[in-house]
Amino acid sequence: MALGALRPSPLVEQATEHLREQITGGEWAVGTKLPGETTLAKSLGVGRSTVREALRALAGAGLVQARQGAGVFVIATKPKEDWATQLRQAVITDVYEVRMLVEVEAAQLAAQRRTDDDIAALHGALARRRDAANGGNAEFVEADIALHEAVVVAAHNPVLTGLFTEFVPVLQRRLLDLVELLSLRSDNPNHGDEGHAVLINAVVRGDAEAAGHALRDELKQTLALLHSL
């Protein structure tokens, strides 16, 4: 099958895209054994090492699989979605259920591990959330998420911090939609201040149980609002 010679650099990306198009376009069906590296390299006008890297990228995308002694076979015609894509497409109530698991544990750990710097950051985040109450919805939601991020950071667990960071783009967009759709700040521009103050104070004084309880209550209330839509 003639695929057409490629332009110089970046060859691996080009080779990967050409091979991906053959698979997703139906030229190579599921179960098909791909031509050997030498054949592919000749068709694409690249070296075998470039083909090898391209096949590795396709394997990472869930499109092909190397079988020892048999060759490389097509196992799917649609790339698997990465974590960020899955989050963007997820139902917000599902995201919130997972967020609750992550953040409640983080709040409890933060109460046990917070440092003087963390305490200063937490107080600062609460103050900025209160200041943002004087601004628009986007500014307020951003400050709200920043406060939650400060709590997660105070847990001093890079995995929890990484998980929360993945949630941020989805949370920011969906929370803004929620605030505007339900006019949550129409009566109280600083919506949720009391609960956030309870959370921060619990973390600062080192009360893990109270911190977890405060955050769980807040997220449950938001989840209930989401279910009501």
PDB file of C-alpha atoms in Angstrom, residues 22-222:
ATOM      1  CA  GLN A  22      -5.020   4.401   7.583  1.00  0.00           C
ATOM      2  CA  ILE A  23      -6.443   2.721  10.686  1.00  0.00           C
ATOM      3  CA  THR A  24      -9.193   5.173  11.589  1.00  0.00           C
ATOM      4  CA  GLY A  25     -10.147   5.518   7.929  1.00  0.00           C
ATOM      5  CA  GLY A  26     -10.798   1.792   7.646  1.00  0.00           C
ATOM      6  CA  GLU A  27      -7.894   0.906   5.382  1.00  0.00           C
ATOM      7  CA  TRP A  28      -6.693  -1.534   8.023  1.00  0.00           C
ATOM      8  CA  ALA A  29      -9.562  -3.235   9.859  1.00  0.00           C
ATOM      9  CA  VAL A  30      -9.439  -4.617  13.399  1.00  0.00           C
ATOM     10  CA  GLY A  31      -7.463  -7.838  13.371  1.00  0.00           C
ATOM     11  CA  THR A  32      -5.318  -6.824  10.385  1.00  0.00           C
ATOM     12  CA  LYS A  33      -1.601  -7.436  10.647  1.00  0.00           C
ATOM     13  CA  LEU A  34       0.337  -4.334   9.645  1.00  0.00           C
ATOM     14  CA  PRO A  35       3.136  -4.520   7.089  1.00  0.00           C
ATOM     15  CA  GLY A  36       6.589  -5.012   8.589  1.00  0.00           C
ATOM     16  CA  GLU A  37       8.772  -2.128   9.714  1.00  0.00           C
ATOM     17  CA  THR A  38      10.910  -2.311   6.598  1.00  0.00           C
ATOM     18  CA  THR A  39       7.888  -2.146   4.293  1.00  0.00           C
ATOM     19  CA  LEU A  40       6.324   0.723   6.224  1.00  0.00           C
ATOM     20  CA  ALA A  41       9.612   2.618   6.336  1.00  0.00           C
ATOM     21  CA  LYS A  42       9.981   2.325   2.561  1.00  0.00           C
ATOM     22  CA  SER A  43       6.375   3.423   1.940  1.00  0.00           C
ATOM     23  CA  LEU A  44       6.693   6.427   4.233  1.00  0.00           C
ATOM     24  CA  GLY A  45      10.222   7.356   3.169  1.00  0.00           C
ATOM     25  CA  VAL A  46      11.625   7.204   6.705  1.00  0.00           C
ATOM     26  CA  GLY A  47      13.905   4.999   8.744  1.00  0.00           C
ATOM     27  CA  ARG A  48      12.815   1.926  10.670  1.00  0.00           C
ATOM     28  CA  SER A  49      13.460   3.692  13.980  1.00  0.00           C
ATOM     29  CA  THR A  50      10.906   6.359  13.021  1.00  0.00           C
ATOM     30  CA  VAL A  51       8.348   3.679  12.165  1.00  0.00           C
ATOM     31  CA  ARG A  52       9.075   1.936  15.451  1.00  0.00           C
ATOM     32  CA  GLU A  53       8.387   5.150  17.407  1.00  0.00           C
ATOM     33  CA  ALA A  54       5.198   5.758  15.429  1.00  0.00           C
ATOM     34  CA  LEU A  55       3.949   2.247  16.175  1.00  0.00           C
ATOM     35  CA  ARG A  56       4.728   2.778  19.843  1.00  0.00           C
ATOM     36  CA  ALA A  57       2.610   5.950  19.805  1.00  0.00           C
ATOM     37  CA  LEU A  58      -0.249   4.104  18.123  1.00  0.00           C
ATOM     38  CA  ALA A  59      -0.016   1.360  20.728  1.00  0.00           C
ATOM     39  CA  GLY A  60      -0.248   4.009  23.426  1.00  0.00           C
ATOM     40  CA  ALA A  61      -3.405   5.304  21.759  1.00  0.00           C
ATOM     41  CA  GLY A  62      -4.891   1.818  21.927  1.00  0.00           C
ATOM     42  CA  LEU A  63      -4.960   1.312  18.152  1.00  0.00           C
ATOM     43  CA  VAL A  64      -2.359  -1.425  17.660  1.00  0.00           C
ATOM     44  CA  GLN A  65      -0.733  -4.165  19.660  1.00  0.00           C
ATOM     45  CA  ALA A  66       2.562  -5.947  19.091  1.00  0.00           C
ATOM     46  CA  ARG A  67       2.393  -9.721  19.457  1.00  0.00           C
ATOM     47  CA  GLN A  68       5.716 -11.363  20.060  1.00  0.00           C
ATOM     48  CA  GLY A  69       6.819 -13.378  17.064  1.00  0.00           C
ATOM     49  CA  ALA A  70       3.684 -12.527  15.080  1.00  0.00           C
ATOM     50  CA  GLY A  71       3.865  -8.800  14.280  1.00  0.00           C
ATOM     51  CA  VAL A  72       1.795  -5.716  14.973  1.00  0.00           C
ATOM     52  CA  PHE A  73      -1.995  -5.970  14.729  1.00  0.00           C
ATOM     53  CA  VAL A  74      -4.821  -3.422  14.636  1.00  0.00           C
ATOM     54  CA  ILE A  75      -6.944  -3.785  17.792  1.00  0.00           C
ATOM     55  CA  ALA A  76      -9.189  -0.708  17.453  1.00  0.00           C
ATOM     56  CA  THR A  77     -10.129   1.881  14.841  1.00  0.00           C
ATOM     57  CA  LYS A  78     -10.859   4.655  17.335  1.00  0.00           C
ATOM     58  CA  PRO A  79      -8.165   5.993  19.687  1.00  0.00           C
ATOM     59  CA  LYS A  80      -8.850   5.596  23.379  1.00  0.00           C
ATOM     60  CA  GLU A  81      -9.589   8.866  25.120  1.00  0.00           C
ATOM     61  CA  ASP A  82      -7.073  10.244  27.562  1.00  0.00           C
ATOM     62  CA  TRP A  83      -7.978  11.203  31.114  1.00  0.00           C
ATOM     63  CA  ALA A  84      -8.376  14.903  30.357  1.00  0.00           C
ATOM     64  CA  THR A  85     -10.757  14.157  27.496  1.00  0.00           C
ATOM     65  CA  GLN A  86     -12.814  11.802  29.645  1.00  0.00           C
ATOM     66  CA  LEU A  87     -13.117  14.484  32.310  1.00  0.00           C
ATOM     67  CA  ARG A  88     -14.255  17.101  29.797  1.00  0.00           C
ATOM     68  CA  GLN A  89     -16.981  14.782  28.578  1.00  0.00           C
ATOM     69  CA  ALA A  90     -17.986  13.385  31.963  1.00  0.00           C
ATOM     70  CA  VAL A  91     -21.321  14.050  33.626  1.00  0.00           C
ATOM     71  CA  ILE A  92     -20.679  16.730  36.245  1.00  0.00           C
ATOM     72  CA  THR A  93     -22.385  14.714  39.004  1.00  0.00           C
ATOM     73  CA  ASP A  94     -19.897  11.891  38.368  1.00  0.00           C
ATOM     74  CA  VAL A  95     -17.046  14.377  38.574  1.00  0.00           C
ATOM     75  CA  TYR A  96     -18.379  15.712  41.862  1.00  0.00           C
ATOM     76  CA  GLU A  97     -18.665  12.259  43.410  1.00  0.00           C
ATOM     77  CA  VAL A  98     -14.998  11.615  42.652  1.00  0.00           C
ATOM     78  CA  ARG A  99     -14.078  15.132  43.734  1.00  0.00           C
ATOM     79  CA  MET A 100     -15.683  14.436  47.084  1.00  0.00           C
ATOM     80  CA  LEU A 101     -13.545  11.347  47.590  1.00  0.00           C
ATOM     81  CA  VAL A 102     -10.371  13.223  46.691  1.00  0.00           C
ATOM     82  CA  GLU A 103     -10.966  16.469  48.548  1.00  0.00           C
ATOM     83  CA  VAL A 104     -12.402  15.104  51.771  1.00  0.00           C
ATOM     84  CA  GLU A 105      -9.324  12.915  52.193  1.00  0.00           C
ATOM     85  CA  ALA A 106      -7.113  15.851  51.253  1.00  0.00           C
ATOM     86  CA  ALA A 107      -8.786  18.094  53.855  1.00  0.00           C
ATOM     87  CA  GLN A 108      -8.238  15.508  56.571  1.00  0.00           C
ATOM     88  CA  LEU A 109      -4.583  15.109  55.622  1.00  0.00           C
ATOM     89  CA  ALA A 110      -4.173  18.885  55.414  1.00  0.00           C
ATOM     90  CA  ALA A 111      -5.387  19.231  58.995  1.00  0.00           C
ATOM     91  CA  GLN A 112      -2.678  16.803  60.067  1.00  0.00           C
ATOM     92  CA  ARG A 113       0.154  18.096  57.897  1.00  0.00           C
ATOM     93  CA  ARG A 114      -0.375  21.844  57.374  1.00  0.00           C
ATOM     94  CA  THR A 115       2.650  24.041  57.952  1.00  0.00           C
ATOM     95  CA  ASP A 116       2.863  27.683  58.942  1.00  0.00           C
ATOM     96  CA  ASP A 117       3.183  28.563  55.253  1.00  0.00           C
ATOM     97  CA  ASP A 118       0.078  26.513  54.489  1.00  0.00           C
ATOM     98  CA  ILE A 119      -1.864  28.278  57.219  1.00  0.00           C
ATOM     99  CA  ALA A 120      -0.923  31.650  55.760  1.00  0.00           C
ATOM    100  CA  ALA A 121      -1.931  30.448  52.293  1.00  0.00           C
ATOM    101  CA  LEU A 122      -5.276  29.159  53.562  1.00  0.00           C
ATOM    102  CA  HIS A 123      -6.118  32.414  55.321  1.00  0.00           C
ATOM    103  CA  GLY A 124      -5.084  34.293  52.196  1.00  0.00           C
ATOM    104  CA  ALA A 125      -7.267  32.099  49.973  1.00  0.00           C
ATOM    105  CA  LEU A 126     -10.288  32.697  52.191  1.00  0.00           C
ATOM    106  CA  ALA A 127      -9.649  36.452  52.152  1.00  0.00           C
ATOM    107  CA  ARG A 128      -9.347  36.456  48.351  1.00  0.00           C
ATOM    108  CA  ARG A 129     -12.588  34.505  48.031  1.00  0.00           C
ATOM    109  CA  ARG A 130     -14.307  37.148  50.159  1.00  0.00           C
ATOM    110  CA  ASP A 131     -12.785  39.946  48.077  1.00  0.00           C
ATOM    111  CA  ALA A 132     -13.935  38.196  44.894  1.00  0.00           C
ATOM    112  CA  ALA A 133     -17.511  38.348  46.168  1.00  0.00           C
ATOM    113  CA  ASN A 134     -17.431  41.980  45.062  1.00  0.00           C
ATOM    114  CA  GLY A 135     -16.642  40.946  41.495  1.00  0.00           C
ATOM    115  CA  GLY A 136     -18.276  38.932  38.752  1.00  0.00           C
ATOM    116  CA  ASN A 137     -19.177  35.269  38.753  1.00  0.00           C
ATOM    117  CA  ALA A 138     -16.066  34.140  36.875  1.00  0.00           C
ATOM    118  CA  GLU A 139     -13.778  35.875  39.359  1.00  0.00           C
ATOM    119  CA  PHE A 140     -15.700  34.435  42.305  1.00  0.00           C
ATOM    120  CA  VAL A 141     -15.624  30.865  40.973  1.00  0.00           C
ATOM    121  CA  GLU A 142     -11.894  31.150  40.292  1.00  0.00           C
ATOM    122  CA  ALA A 143     -11.270  32.303  43.865  1.00  0.00           C
ATOM    123  CA  ASP A 144     -13.468  29.502  45.220  1.00  0.00           C
ATOM    124  CA  ILE A 145     -11.479  26.851  43.357  1.00  0.00           C
ATOM    125  CA  ALA A 146      -8.208  28.464  44.460  1.00  0.00           C
ATOM    126  CA  LEU A 147      -9.286  28.055  48.078  1.00  0.00           C
ATOM    127  CA  HIS A 148      -9.989  24.370  47.551  1.00  0.00           C
ATOM    128  CA  GLU A 149      -6.651  24.000  45.813  1.00  0.00           C
ATOM    129  CA  ALA A 150      -4.906  25.556  48.818  1.00  0.00           C
ATOM    130  CA  VAL A 151      -6.480  22.896  51.051  1.00  0.00           C
ATOM    131  CA  VAL A 152      -5.351  20.105  48.726  1.00  0.00           C
ATOM    132  CA  VAL A 153      -1.819  21.510  48.535  1.00  0.00           C
ATOM    133  CA  ALA A 154      -1.669  21.590  52.344  1.00  0.00           C
ATOM    134  CA  ALA A 155      -2.138  17.799  52.348  1.00  0.00           C
ATOM    135  CA  HIS A 156       1.386  17.519  50.915  1.00  0.00           C
ATOM    136  CA  ASN A 157       0.501  14.593  48.688  1.00  0.00           C
ATOM    137  CA  PRO A 158       1.576  15.201  45.069  1.00  0.00           C
ATOM    138  CA  VAL A 159      -0.806  12.536  43.746  1.00  0.00           C
ATOM    139  CA  LEU A 160      -3.830  14.227  45.343  1.00  0.00           C
ATOM    140  CA  THR A 161      -2.610  17.592  44.072  1.00  0.00           C
ATOM    141  CA  GLY A 162      -2.228  16.167  40.572  1.00  0.00           C
ATOM    142  CA  LEU A 163      -5.712  14.686  40.624  1.00  0.00           C
ATOM    143  CA  PHE A 164      -7.247  17.962  41.740  1.00  0.00           C
ATOM    144  CA  THR A 165      -5.340  19.879  39.063  1.00  0.00           C
ATOM    145  CA  GLU A 166      -6.911  17.611  36.439  1.00  0.00           C
ATOM    146  CA  PHE A 167     -10.365  18.512  37.764  1.00  0.00           C
ATOM    147  CA  VAL A 168      -9.853  22.286  37.734  1.00  0.00           C
ATOM    148  CA  PRO A 169     -10.757  23.108  34.081  1.00  0.00           C
ATOM    149  CA  VAL A 170     -13.974  21.072  34.293  1.00  0.00           C
ATOM    150  CA  LEU A 171     -14.903  22.458  37.704  1.00  0.00           C
ATOM    151  CA  GLN A 172     -14.314  26.042  36.672  1.00  0.00           C
ATOM    152  CA  ARG A 173     -16.560  25.780  33.628  1.00  0.00           C
ATOM    153  CA  ARG A 174     -19.335  23.767  35.264  1.00  0.00           C
ATOM    154  CA  LEU A 175     -19.392  25.764  38.506  1.00  0.00           C
ATOM    155  CA  LEU A 176     -19.700  28.996  36.579  1.00  0.00           C
ATOM    156  CA  ASP A 177     -22.634  27.498  34.682  1.00  0.00           C
ATOM    157  CA  LEU A 178     -24.217  26.422  37.965  1.00  0.00           C
ATOM    158  CA  VAL A 179     -23.800  29.816  39.646  1.00  0.00           C
ATOM    159  CA  GLU A 180     -25.291  31.623  36.674  1.00  0.00           C
ATOM    160  CA  LEU A 181     -28.081  29.138  35.968  1.00  0.00           C
ATOM    161  CA  LEU A 182     -29.355  29.099  39.558  1.00  0.00           C
ATOM    162  CA  SER A 183     -28.455  32.734  40.342  1.00  0.00           C
ATOM    163  CA  LEU A 184     -26.747  31.467  43.491  1.00  0.00           C
ATOM    164  CA  ARG A 185     -25.184  34.844  44.274  1.00  0.00           C
ATOM    165  CA  SER A 186     -28.257  36.992  43.688  1.00  0.00           C
ATOM    166  CA  ASP A 187     -29.193  37.095  47.378  1.00  0.00           C
ATOM    167  CA  ASN A 188     -25.717  36.553  48.796  1.00  0.00           C
ATOM    168  CA  PRO A 189     -22.730  37.546  46.609  1.00  0.00           C
ATOM    169  CA  ASN A 190     -20.445  35.634  48.988  1.00  0.00           C
ATOM    170  CA  HIS A 191     -22.388  32.373  48.659  1.00  0.00           C
ATOM    171  CA  GLY A 192     -20.989  29.612  50.858  1.00  0.00           C
ATOM    172  CA  ASP A 193     -18.679  31.807  52.927  1.00  0.00           C
ATOM    173  CA  GLU A 194     -19.676  30.315  56.274  1.00  0.00           C
ATOM    174  CA  GLY A 195     -18.976  26.744  55.179  1.00  0.00           C
ATOM    175  CA  HIS A 196     -15.616  27.683  53.696  1.00  0.00           C
ATOM    176  CA  ALA A 197     -14.640  29.526  56.862  1.00  0.00           C
ATOM    177  CA  VAL A 198     -15.512  26.437  58.928  1.00  0.00           C
ATOM    178  CA  LEU A 199     -13.351  24.319  56.613  1.00  0.00           C
ATOM    179  CA  ILE A 200     -10.332  26.609  56.784  1.00  0.00           C
ATOM    180  CA  ASN A 201     -10.570  27.011  60.556  1.00  0.00           C
ATOM    181  CA  ALA A 202     -10.772  23.234  61.018  1.00  0.00           C
ATOM    182  CA  VAL A 203      -7.660  22.667  58.905  1.00  0.00           C
ATOM    183  CA  VAL A 204      -5.759  25.456  60.658  1.00  0.00           C
ATOM    184  CA  ARG A 205      -6.482  24.121  64.147  1.00  0.00           C
ATOM    185  CA  GLY A 206      -5.613  20.577  63.052  1.00  0.00           C
ATOM    186  CA  ASP A 207      -9.055  19.015  63.437  1.00  0.00           C
ATOM    187  CA  ALA A 208      -9.081  16.392  60.675  1.00  0.00           C
ATOM    188  CA  GLU A 209     -12.552  15.085  61.477  1.00  0.00           C
ATOM    189  CA  ALA A 210     -14.120  18.544  61.404  1.00  0.00           C
ATOM    190  CA  ALA A 211     -12.270  19.458  58.197  1.00  0.00           C
ATOM    191  CA  GLY A 212     -13.499  16.366  56.415  1.00  0.00           C
ATOM    192  CA  HIS A 213     -17.029  16.878  57.699  1.00  0.00           C
ATOM    193  CA  ALA A 214     -17.114  20.547  56.618  1.00  0.00           C
ATOM    194  CA  LEU A 215     -15.922  19.783  53.111  1.00  0.00           C
ATOM    195  CA  ARG A 216     -18.197  16.776  52.702  1.00  0.00           C
ATOM    196  CA  ASP A 217     -21.214  18.884  53.709  1.00  0.00           C
ATOM    197  CA  GLU A 218     -20.317  21.629  51.234  1.00  0.00           C
ATOM    198  CA  LEU A 219     -19.794  19.271  48.309  1.00  0.00           C
ATOM    199  CA  LYS A 220     -22.961  17.326  49.137  1.00  0.00           C
ATOM    200  CA  GLN A 221     -24.967  20.544  48.985  1.00  0.00           C
ATOM    201  CA  THR A 222     -23.535  21.377  45.576  1.00  0.00           C
TER     202      THR A 222
END
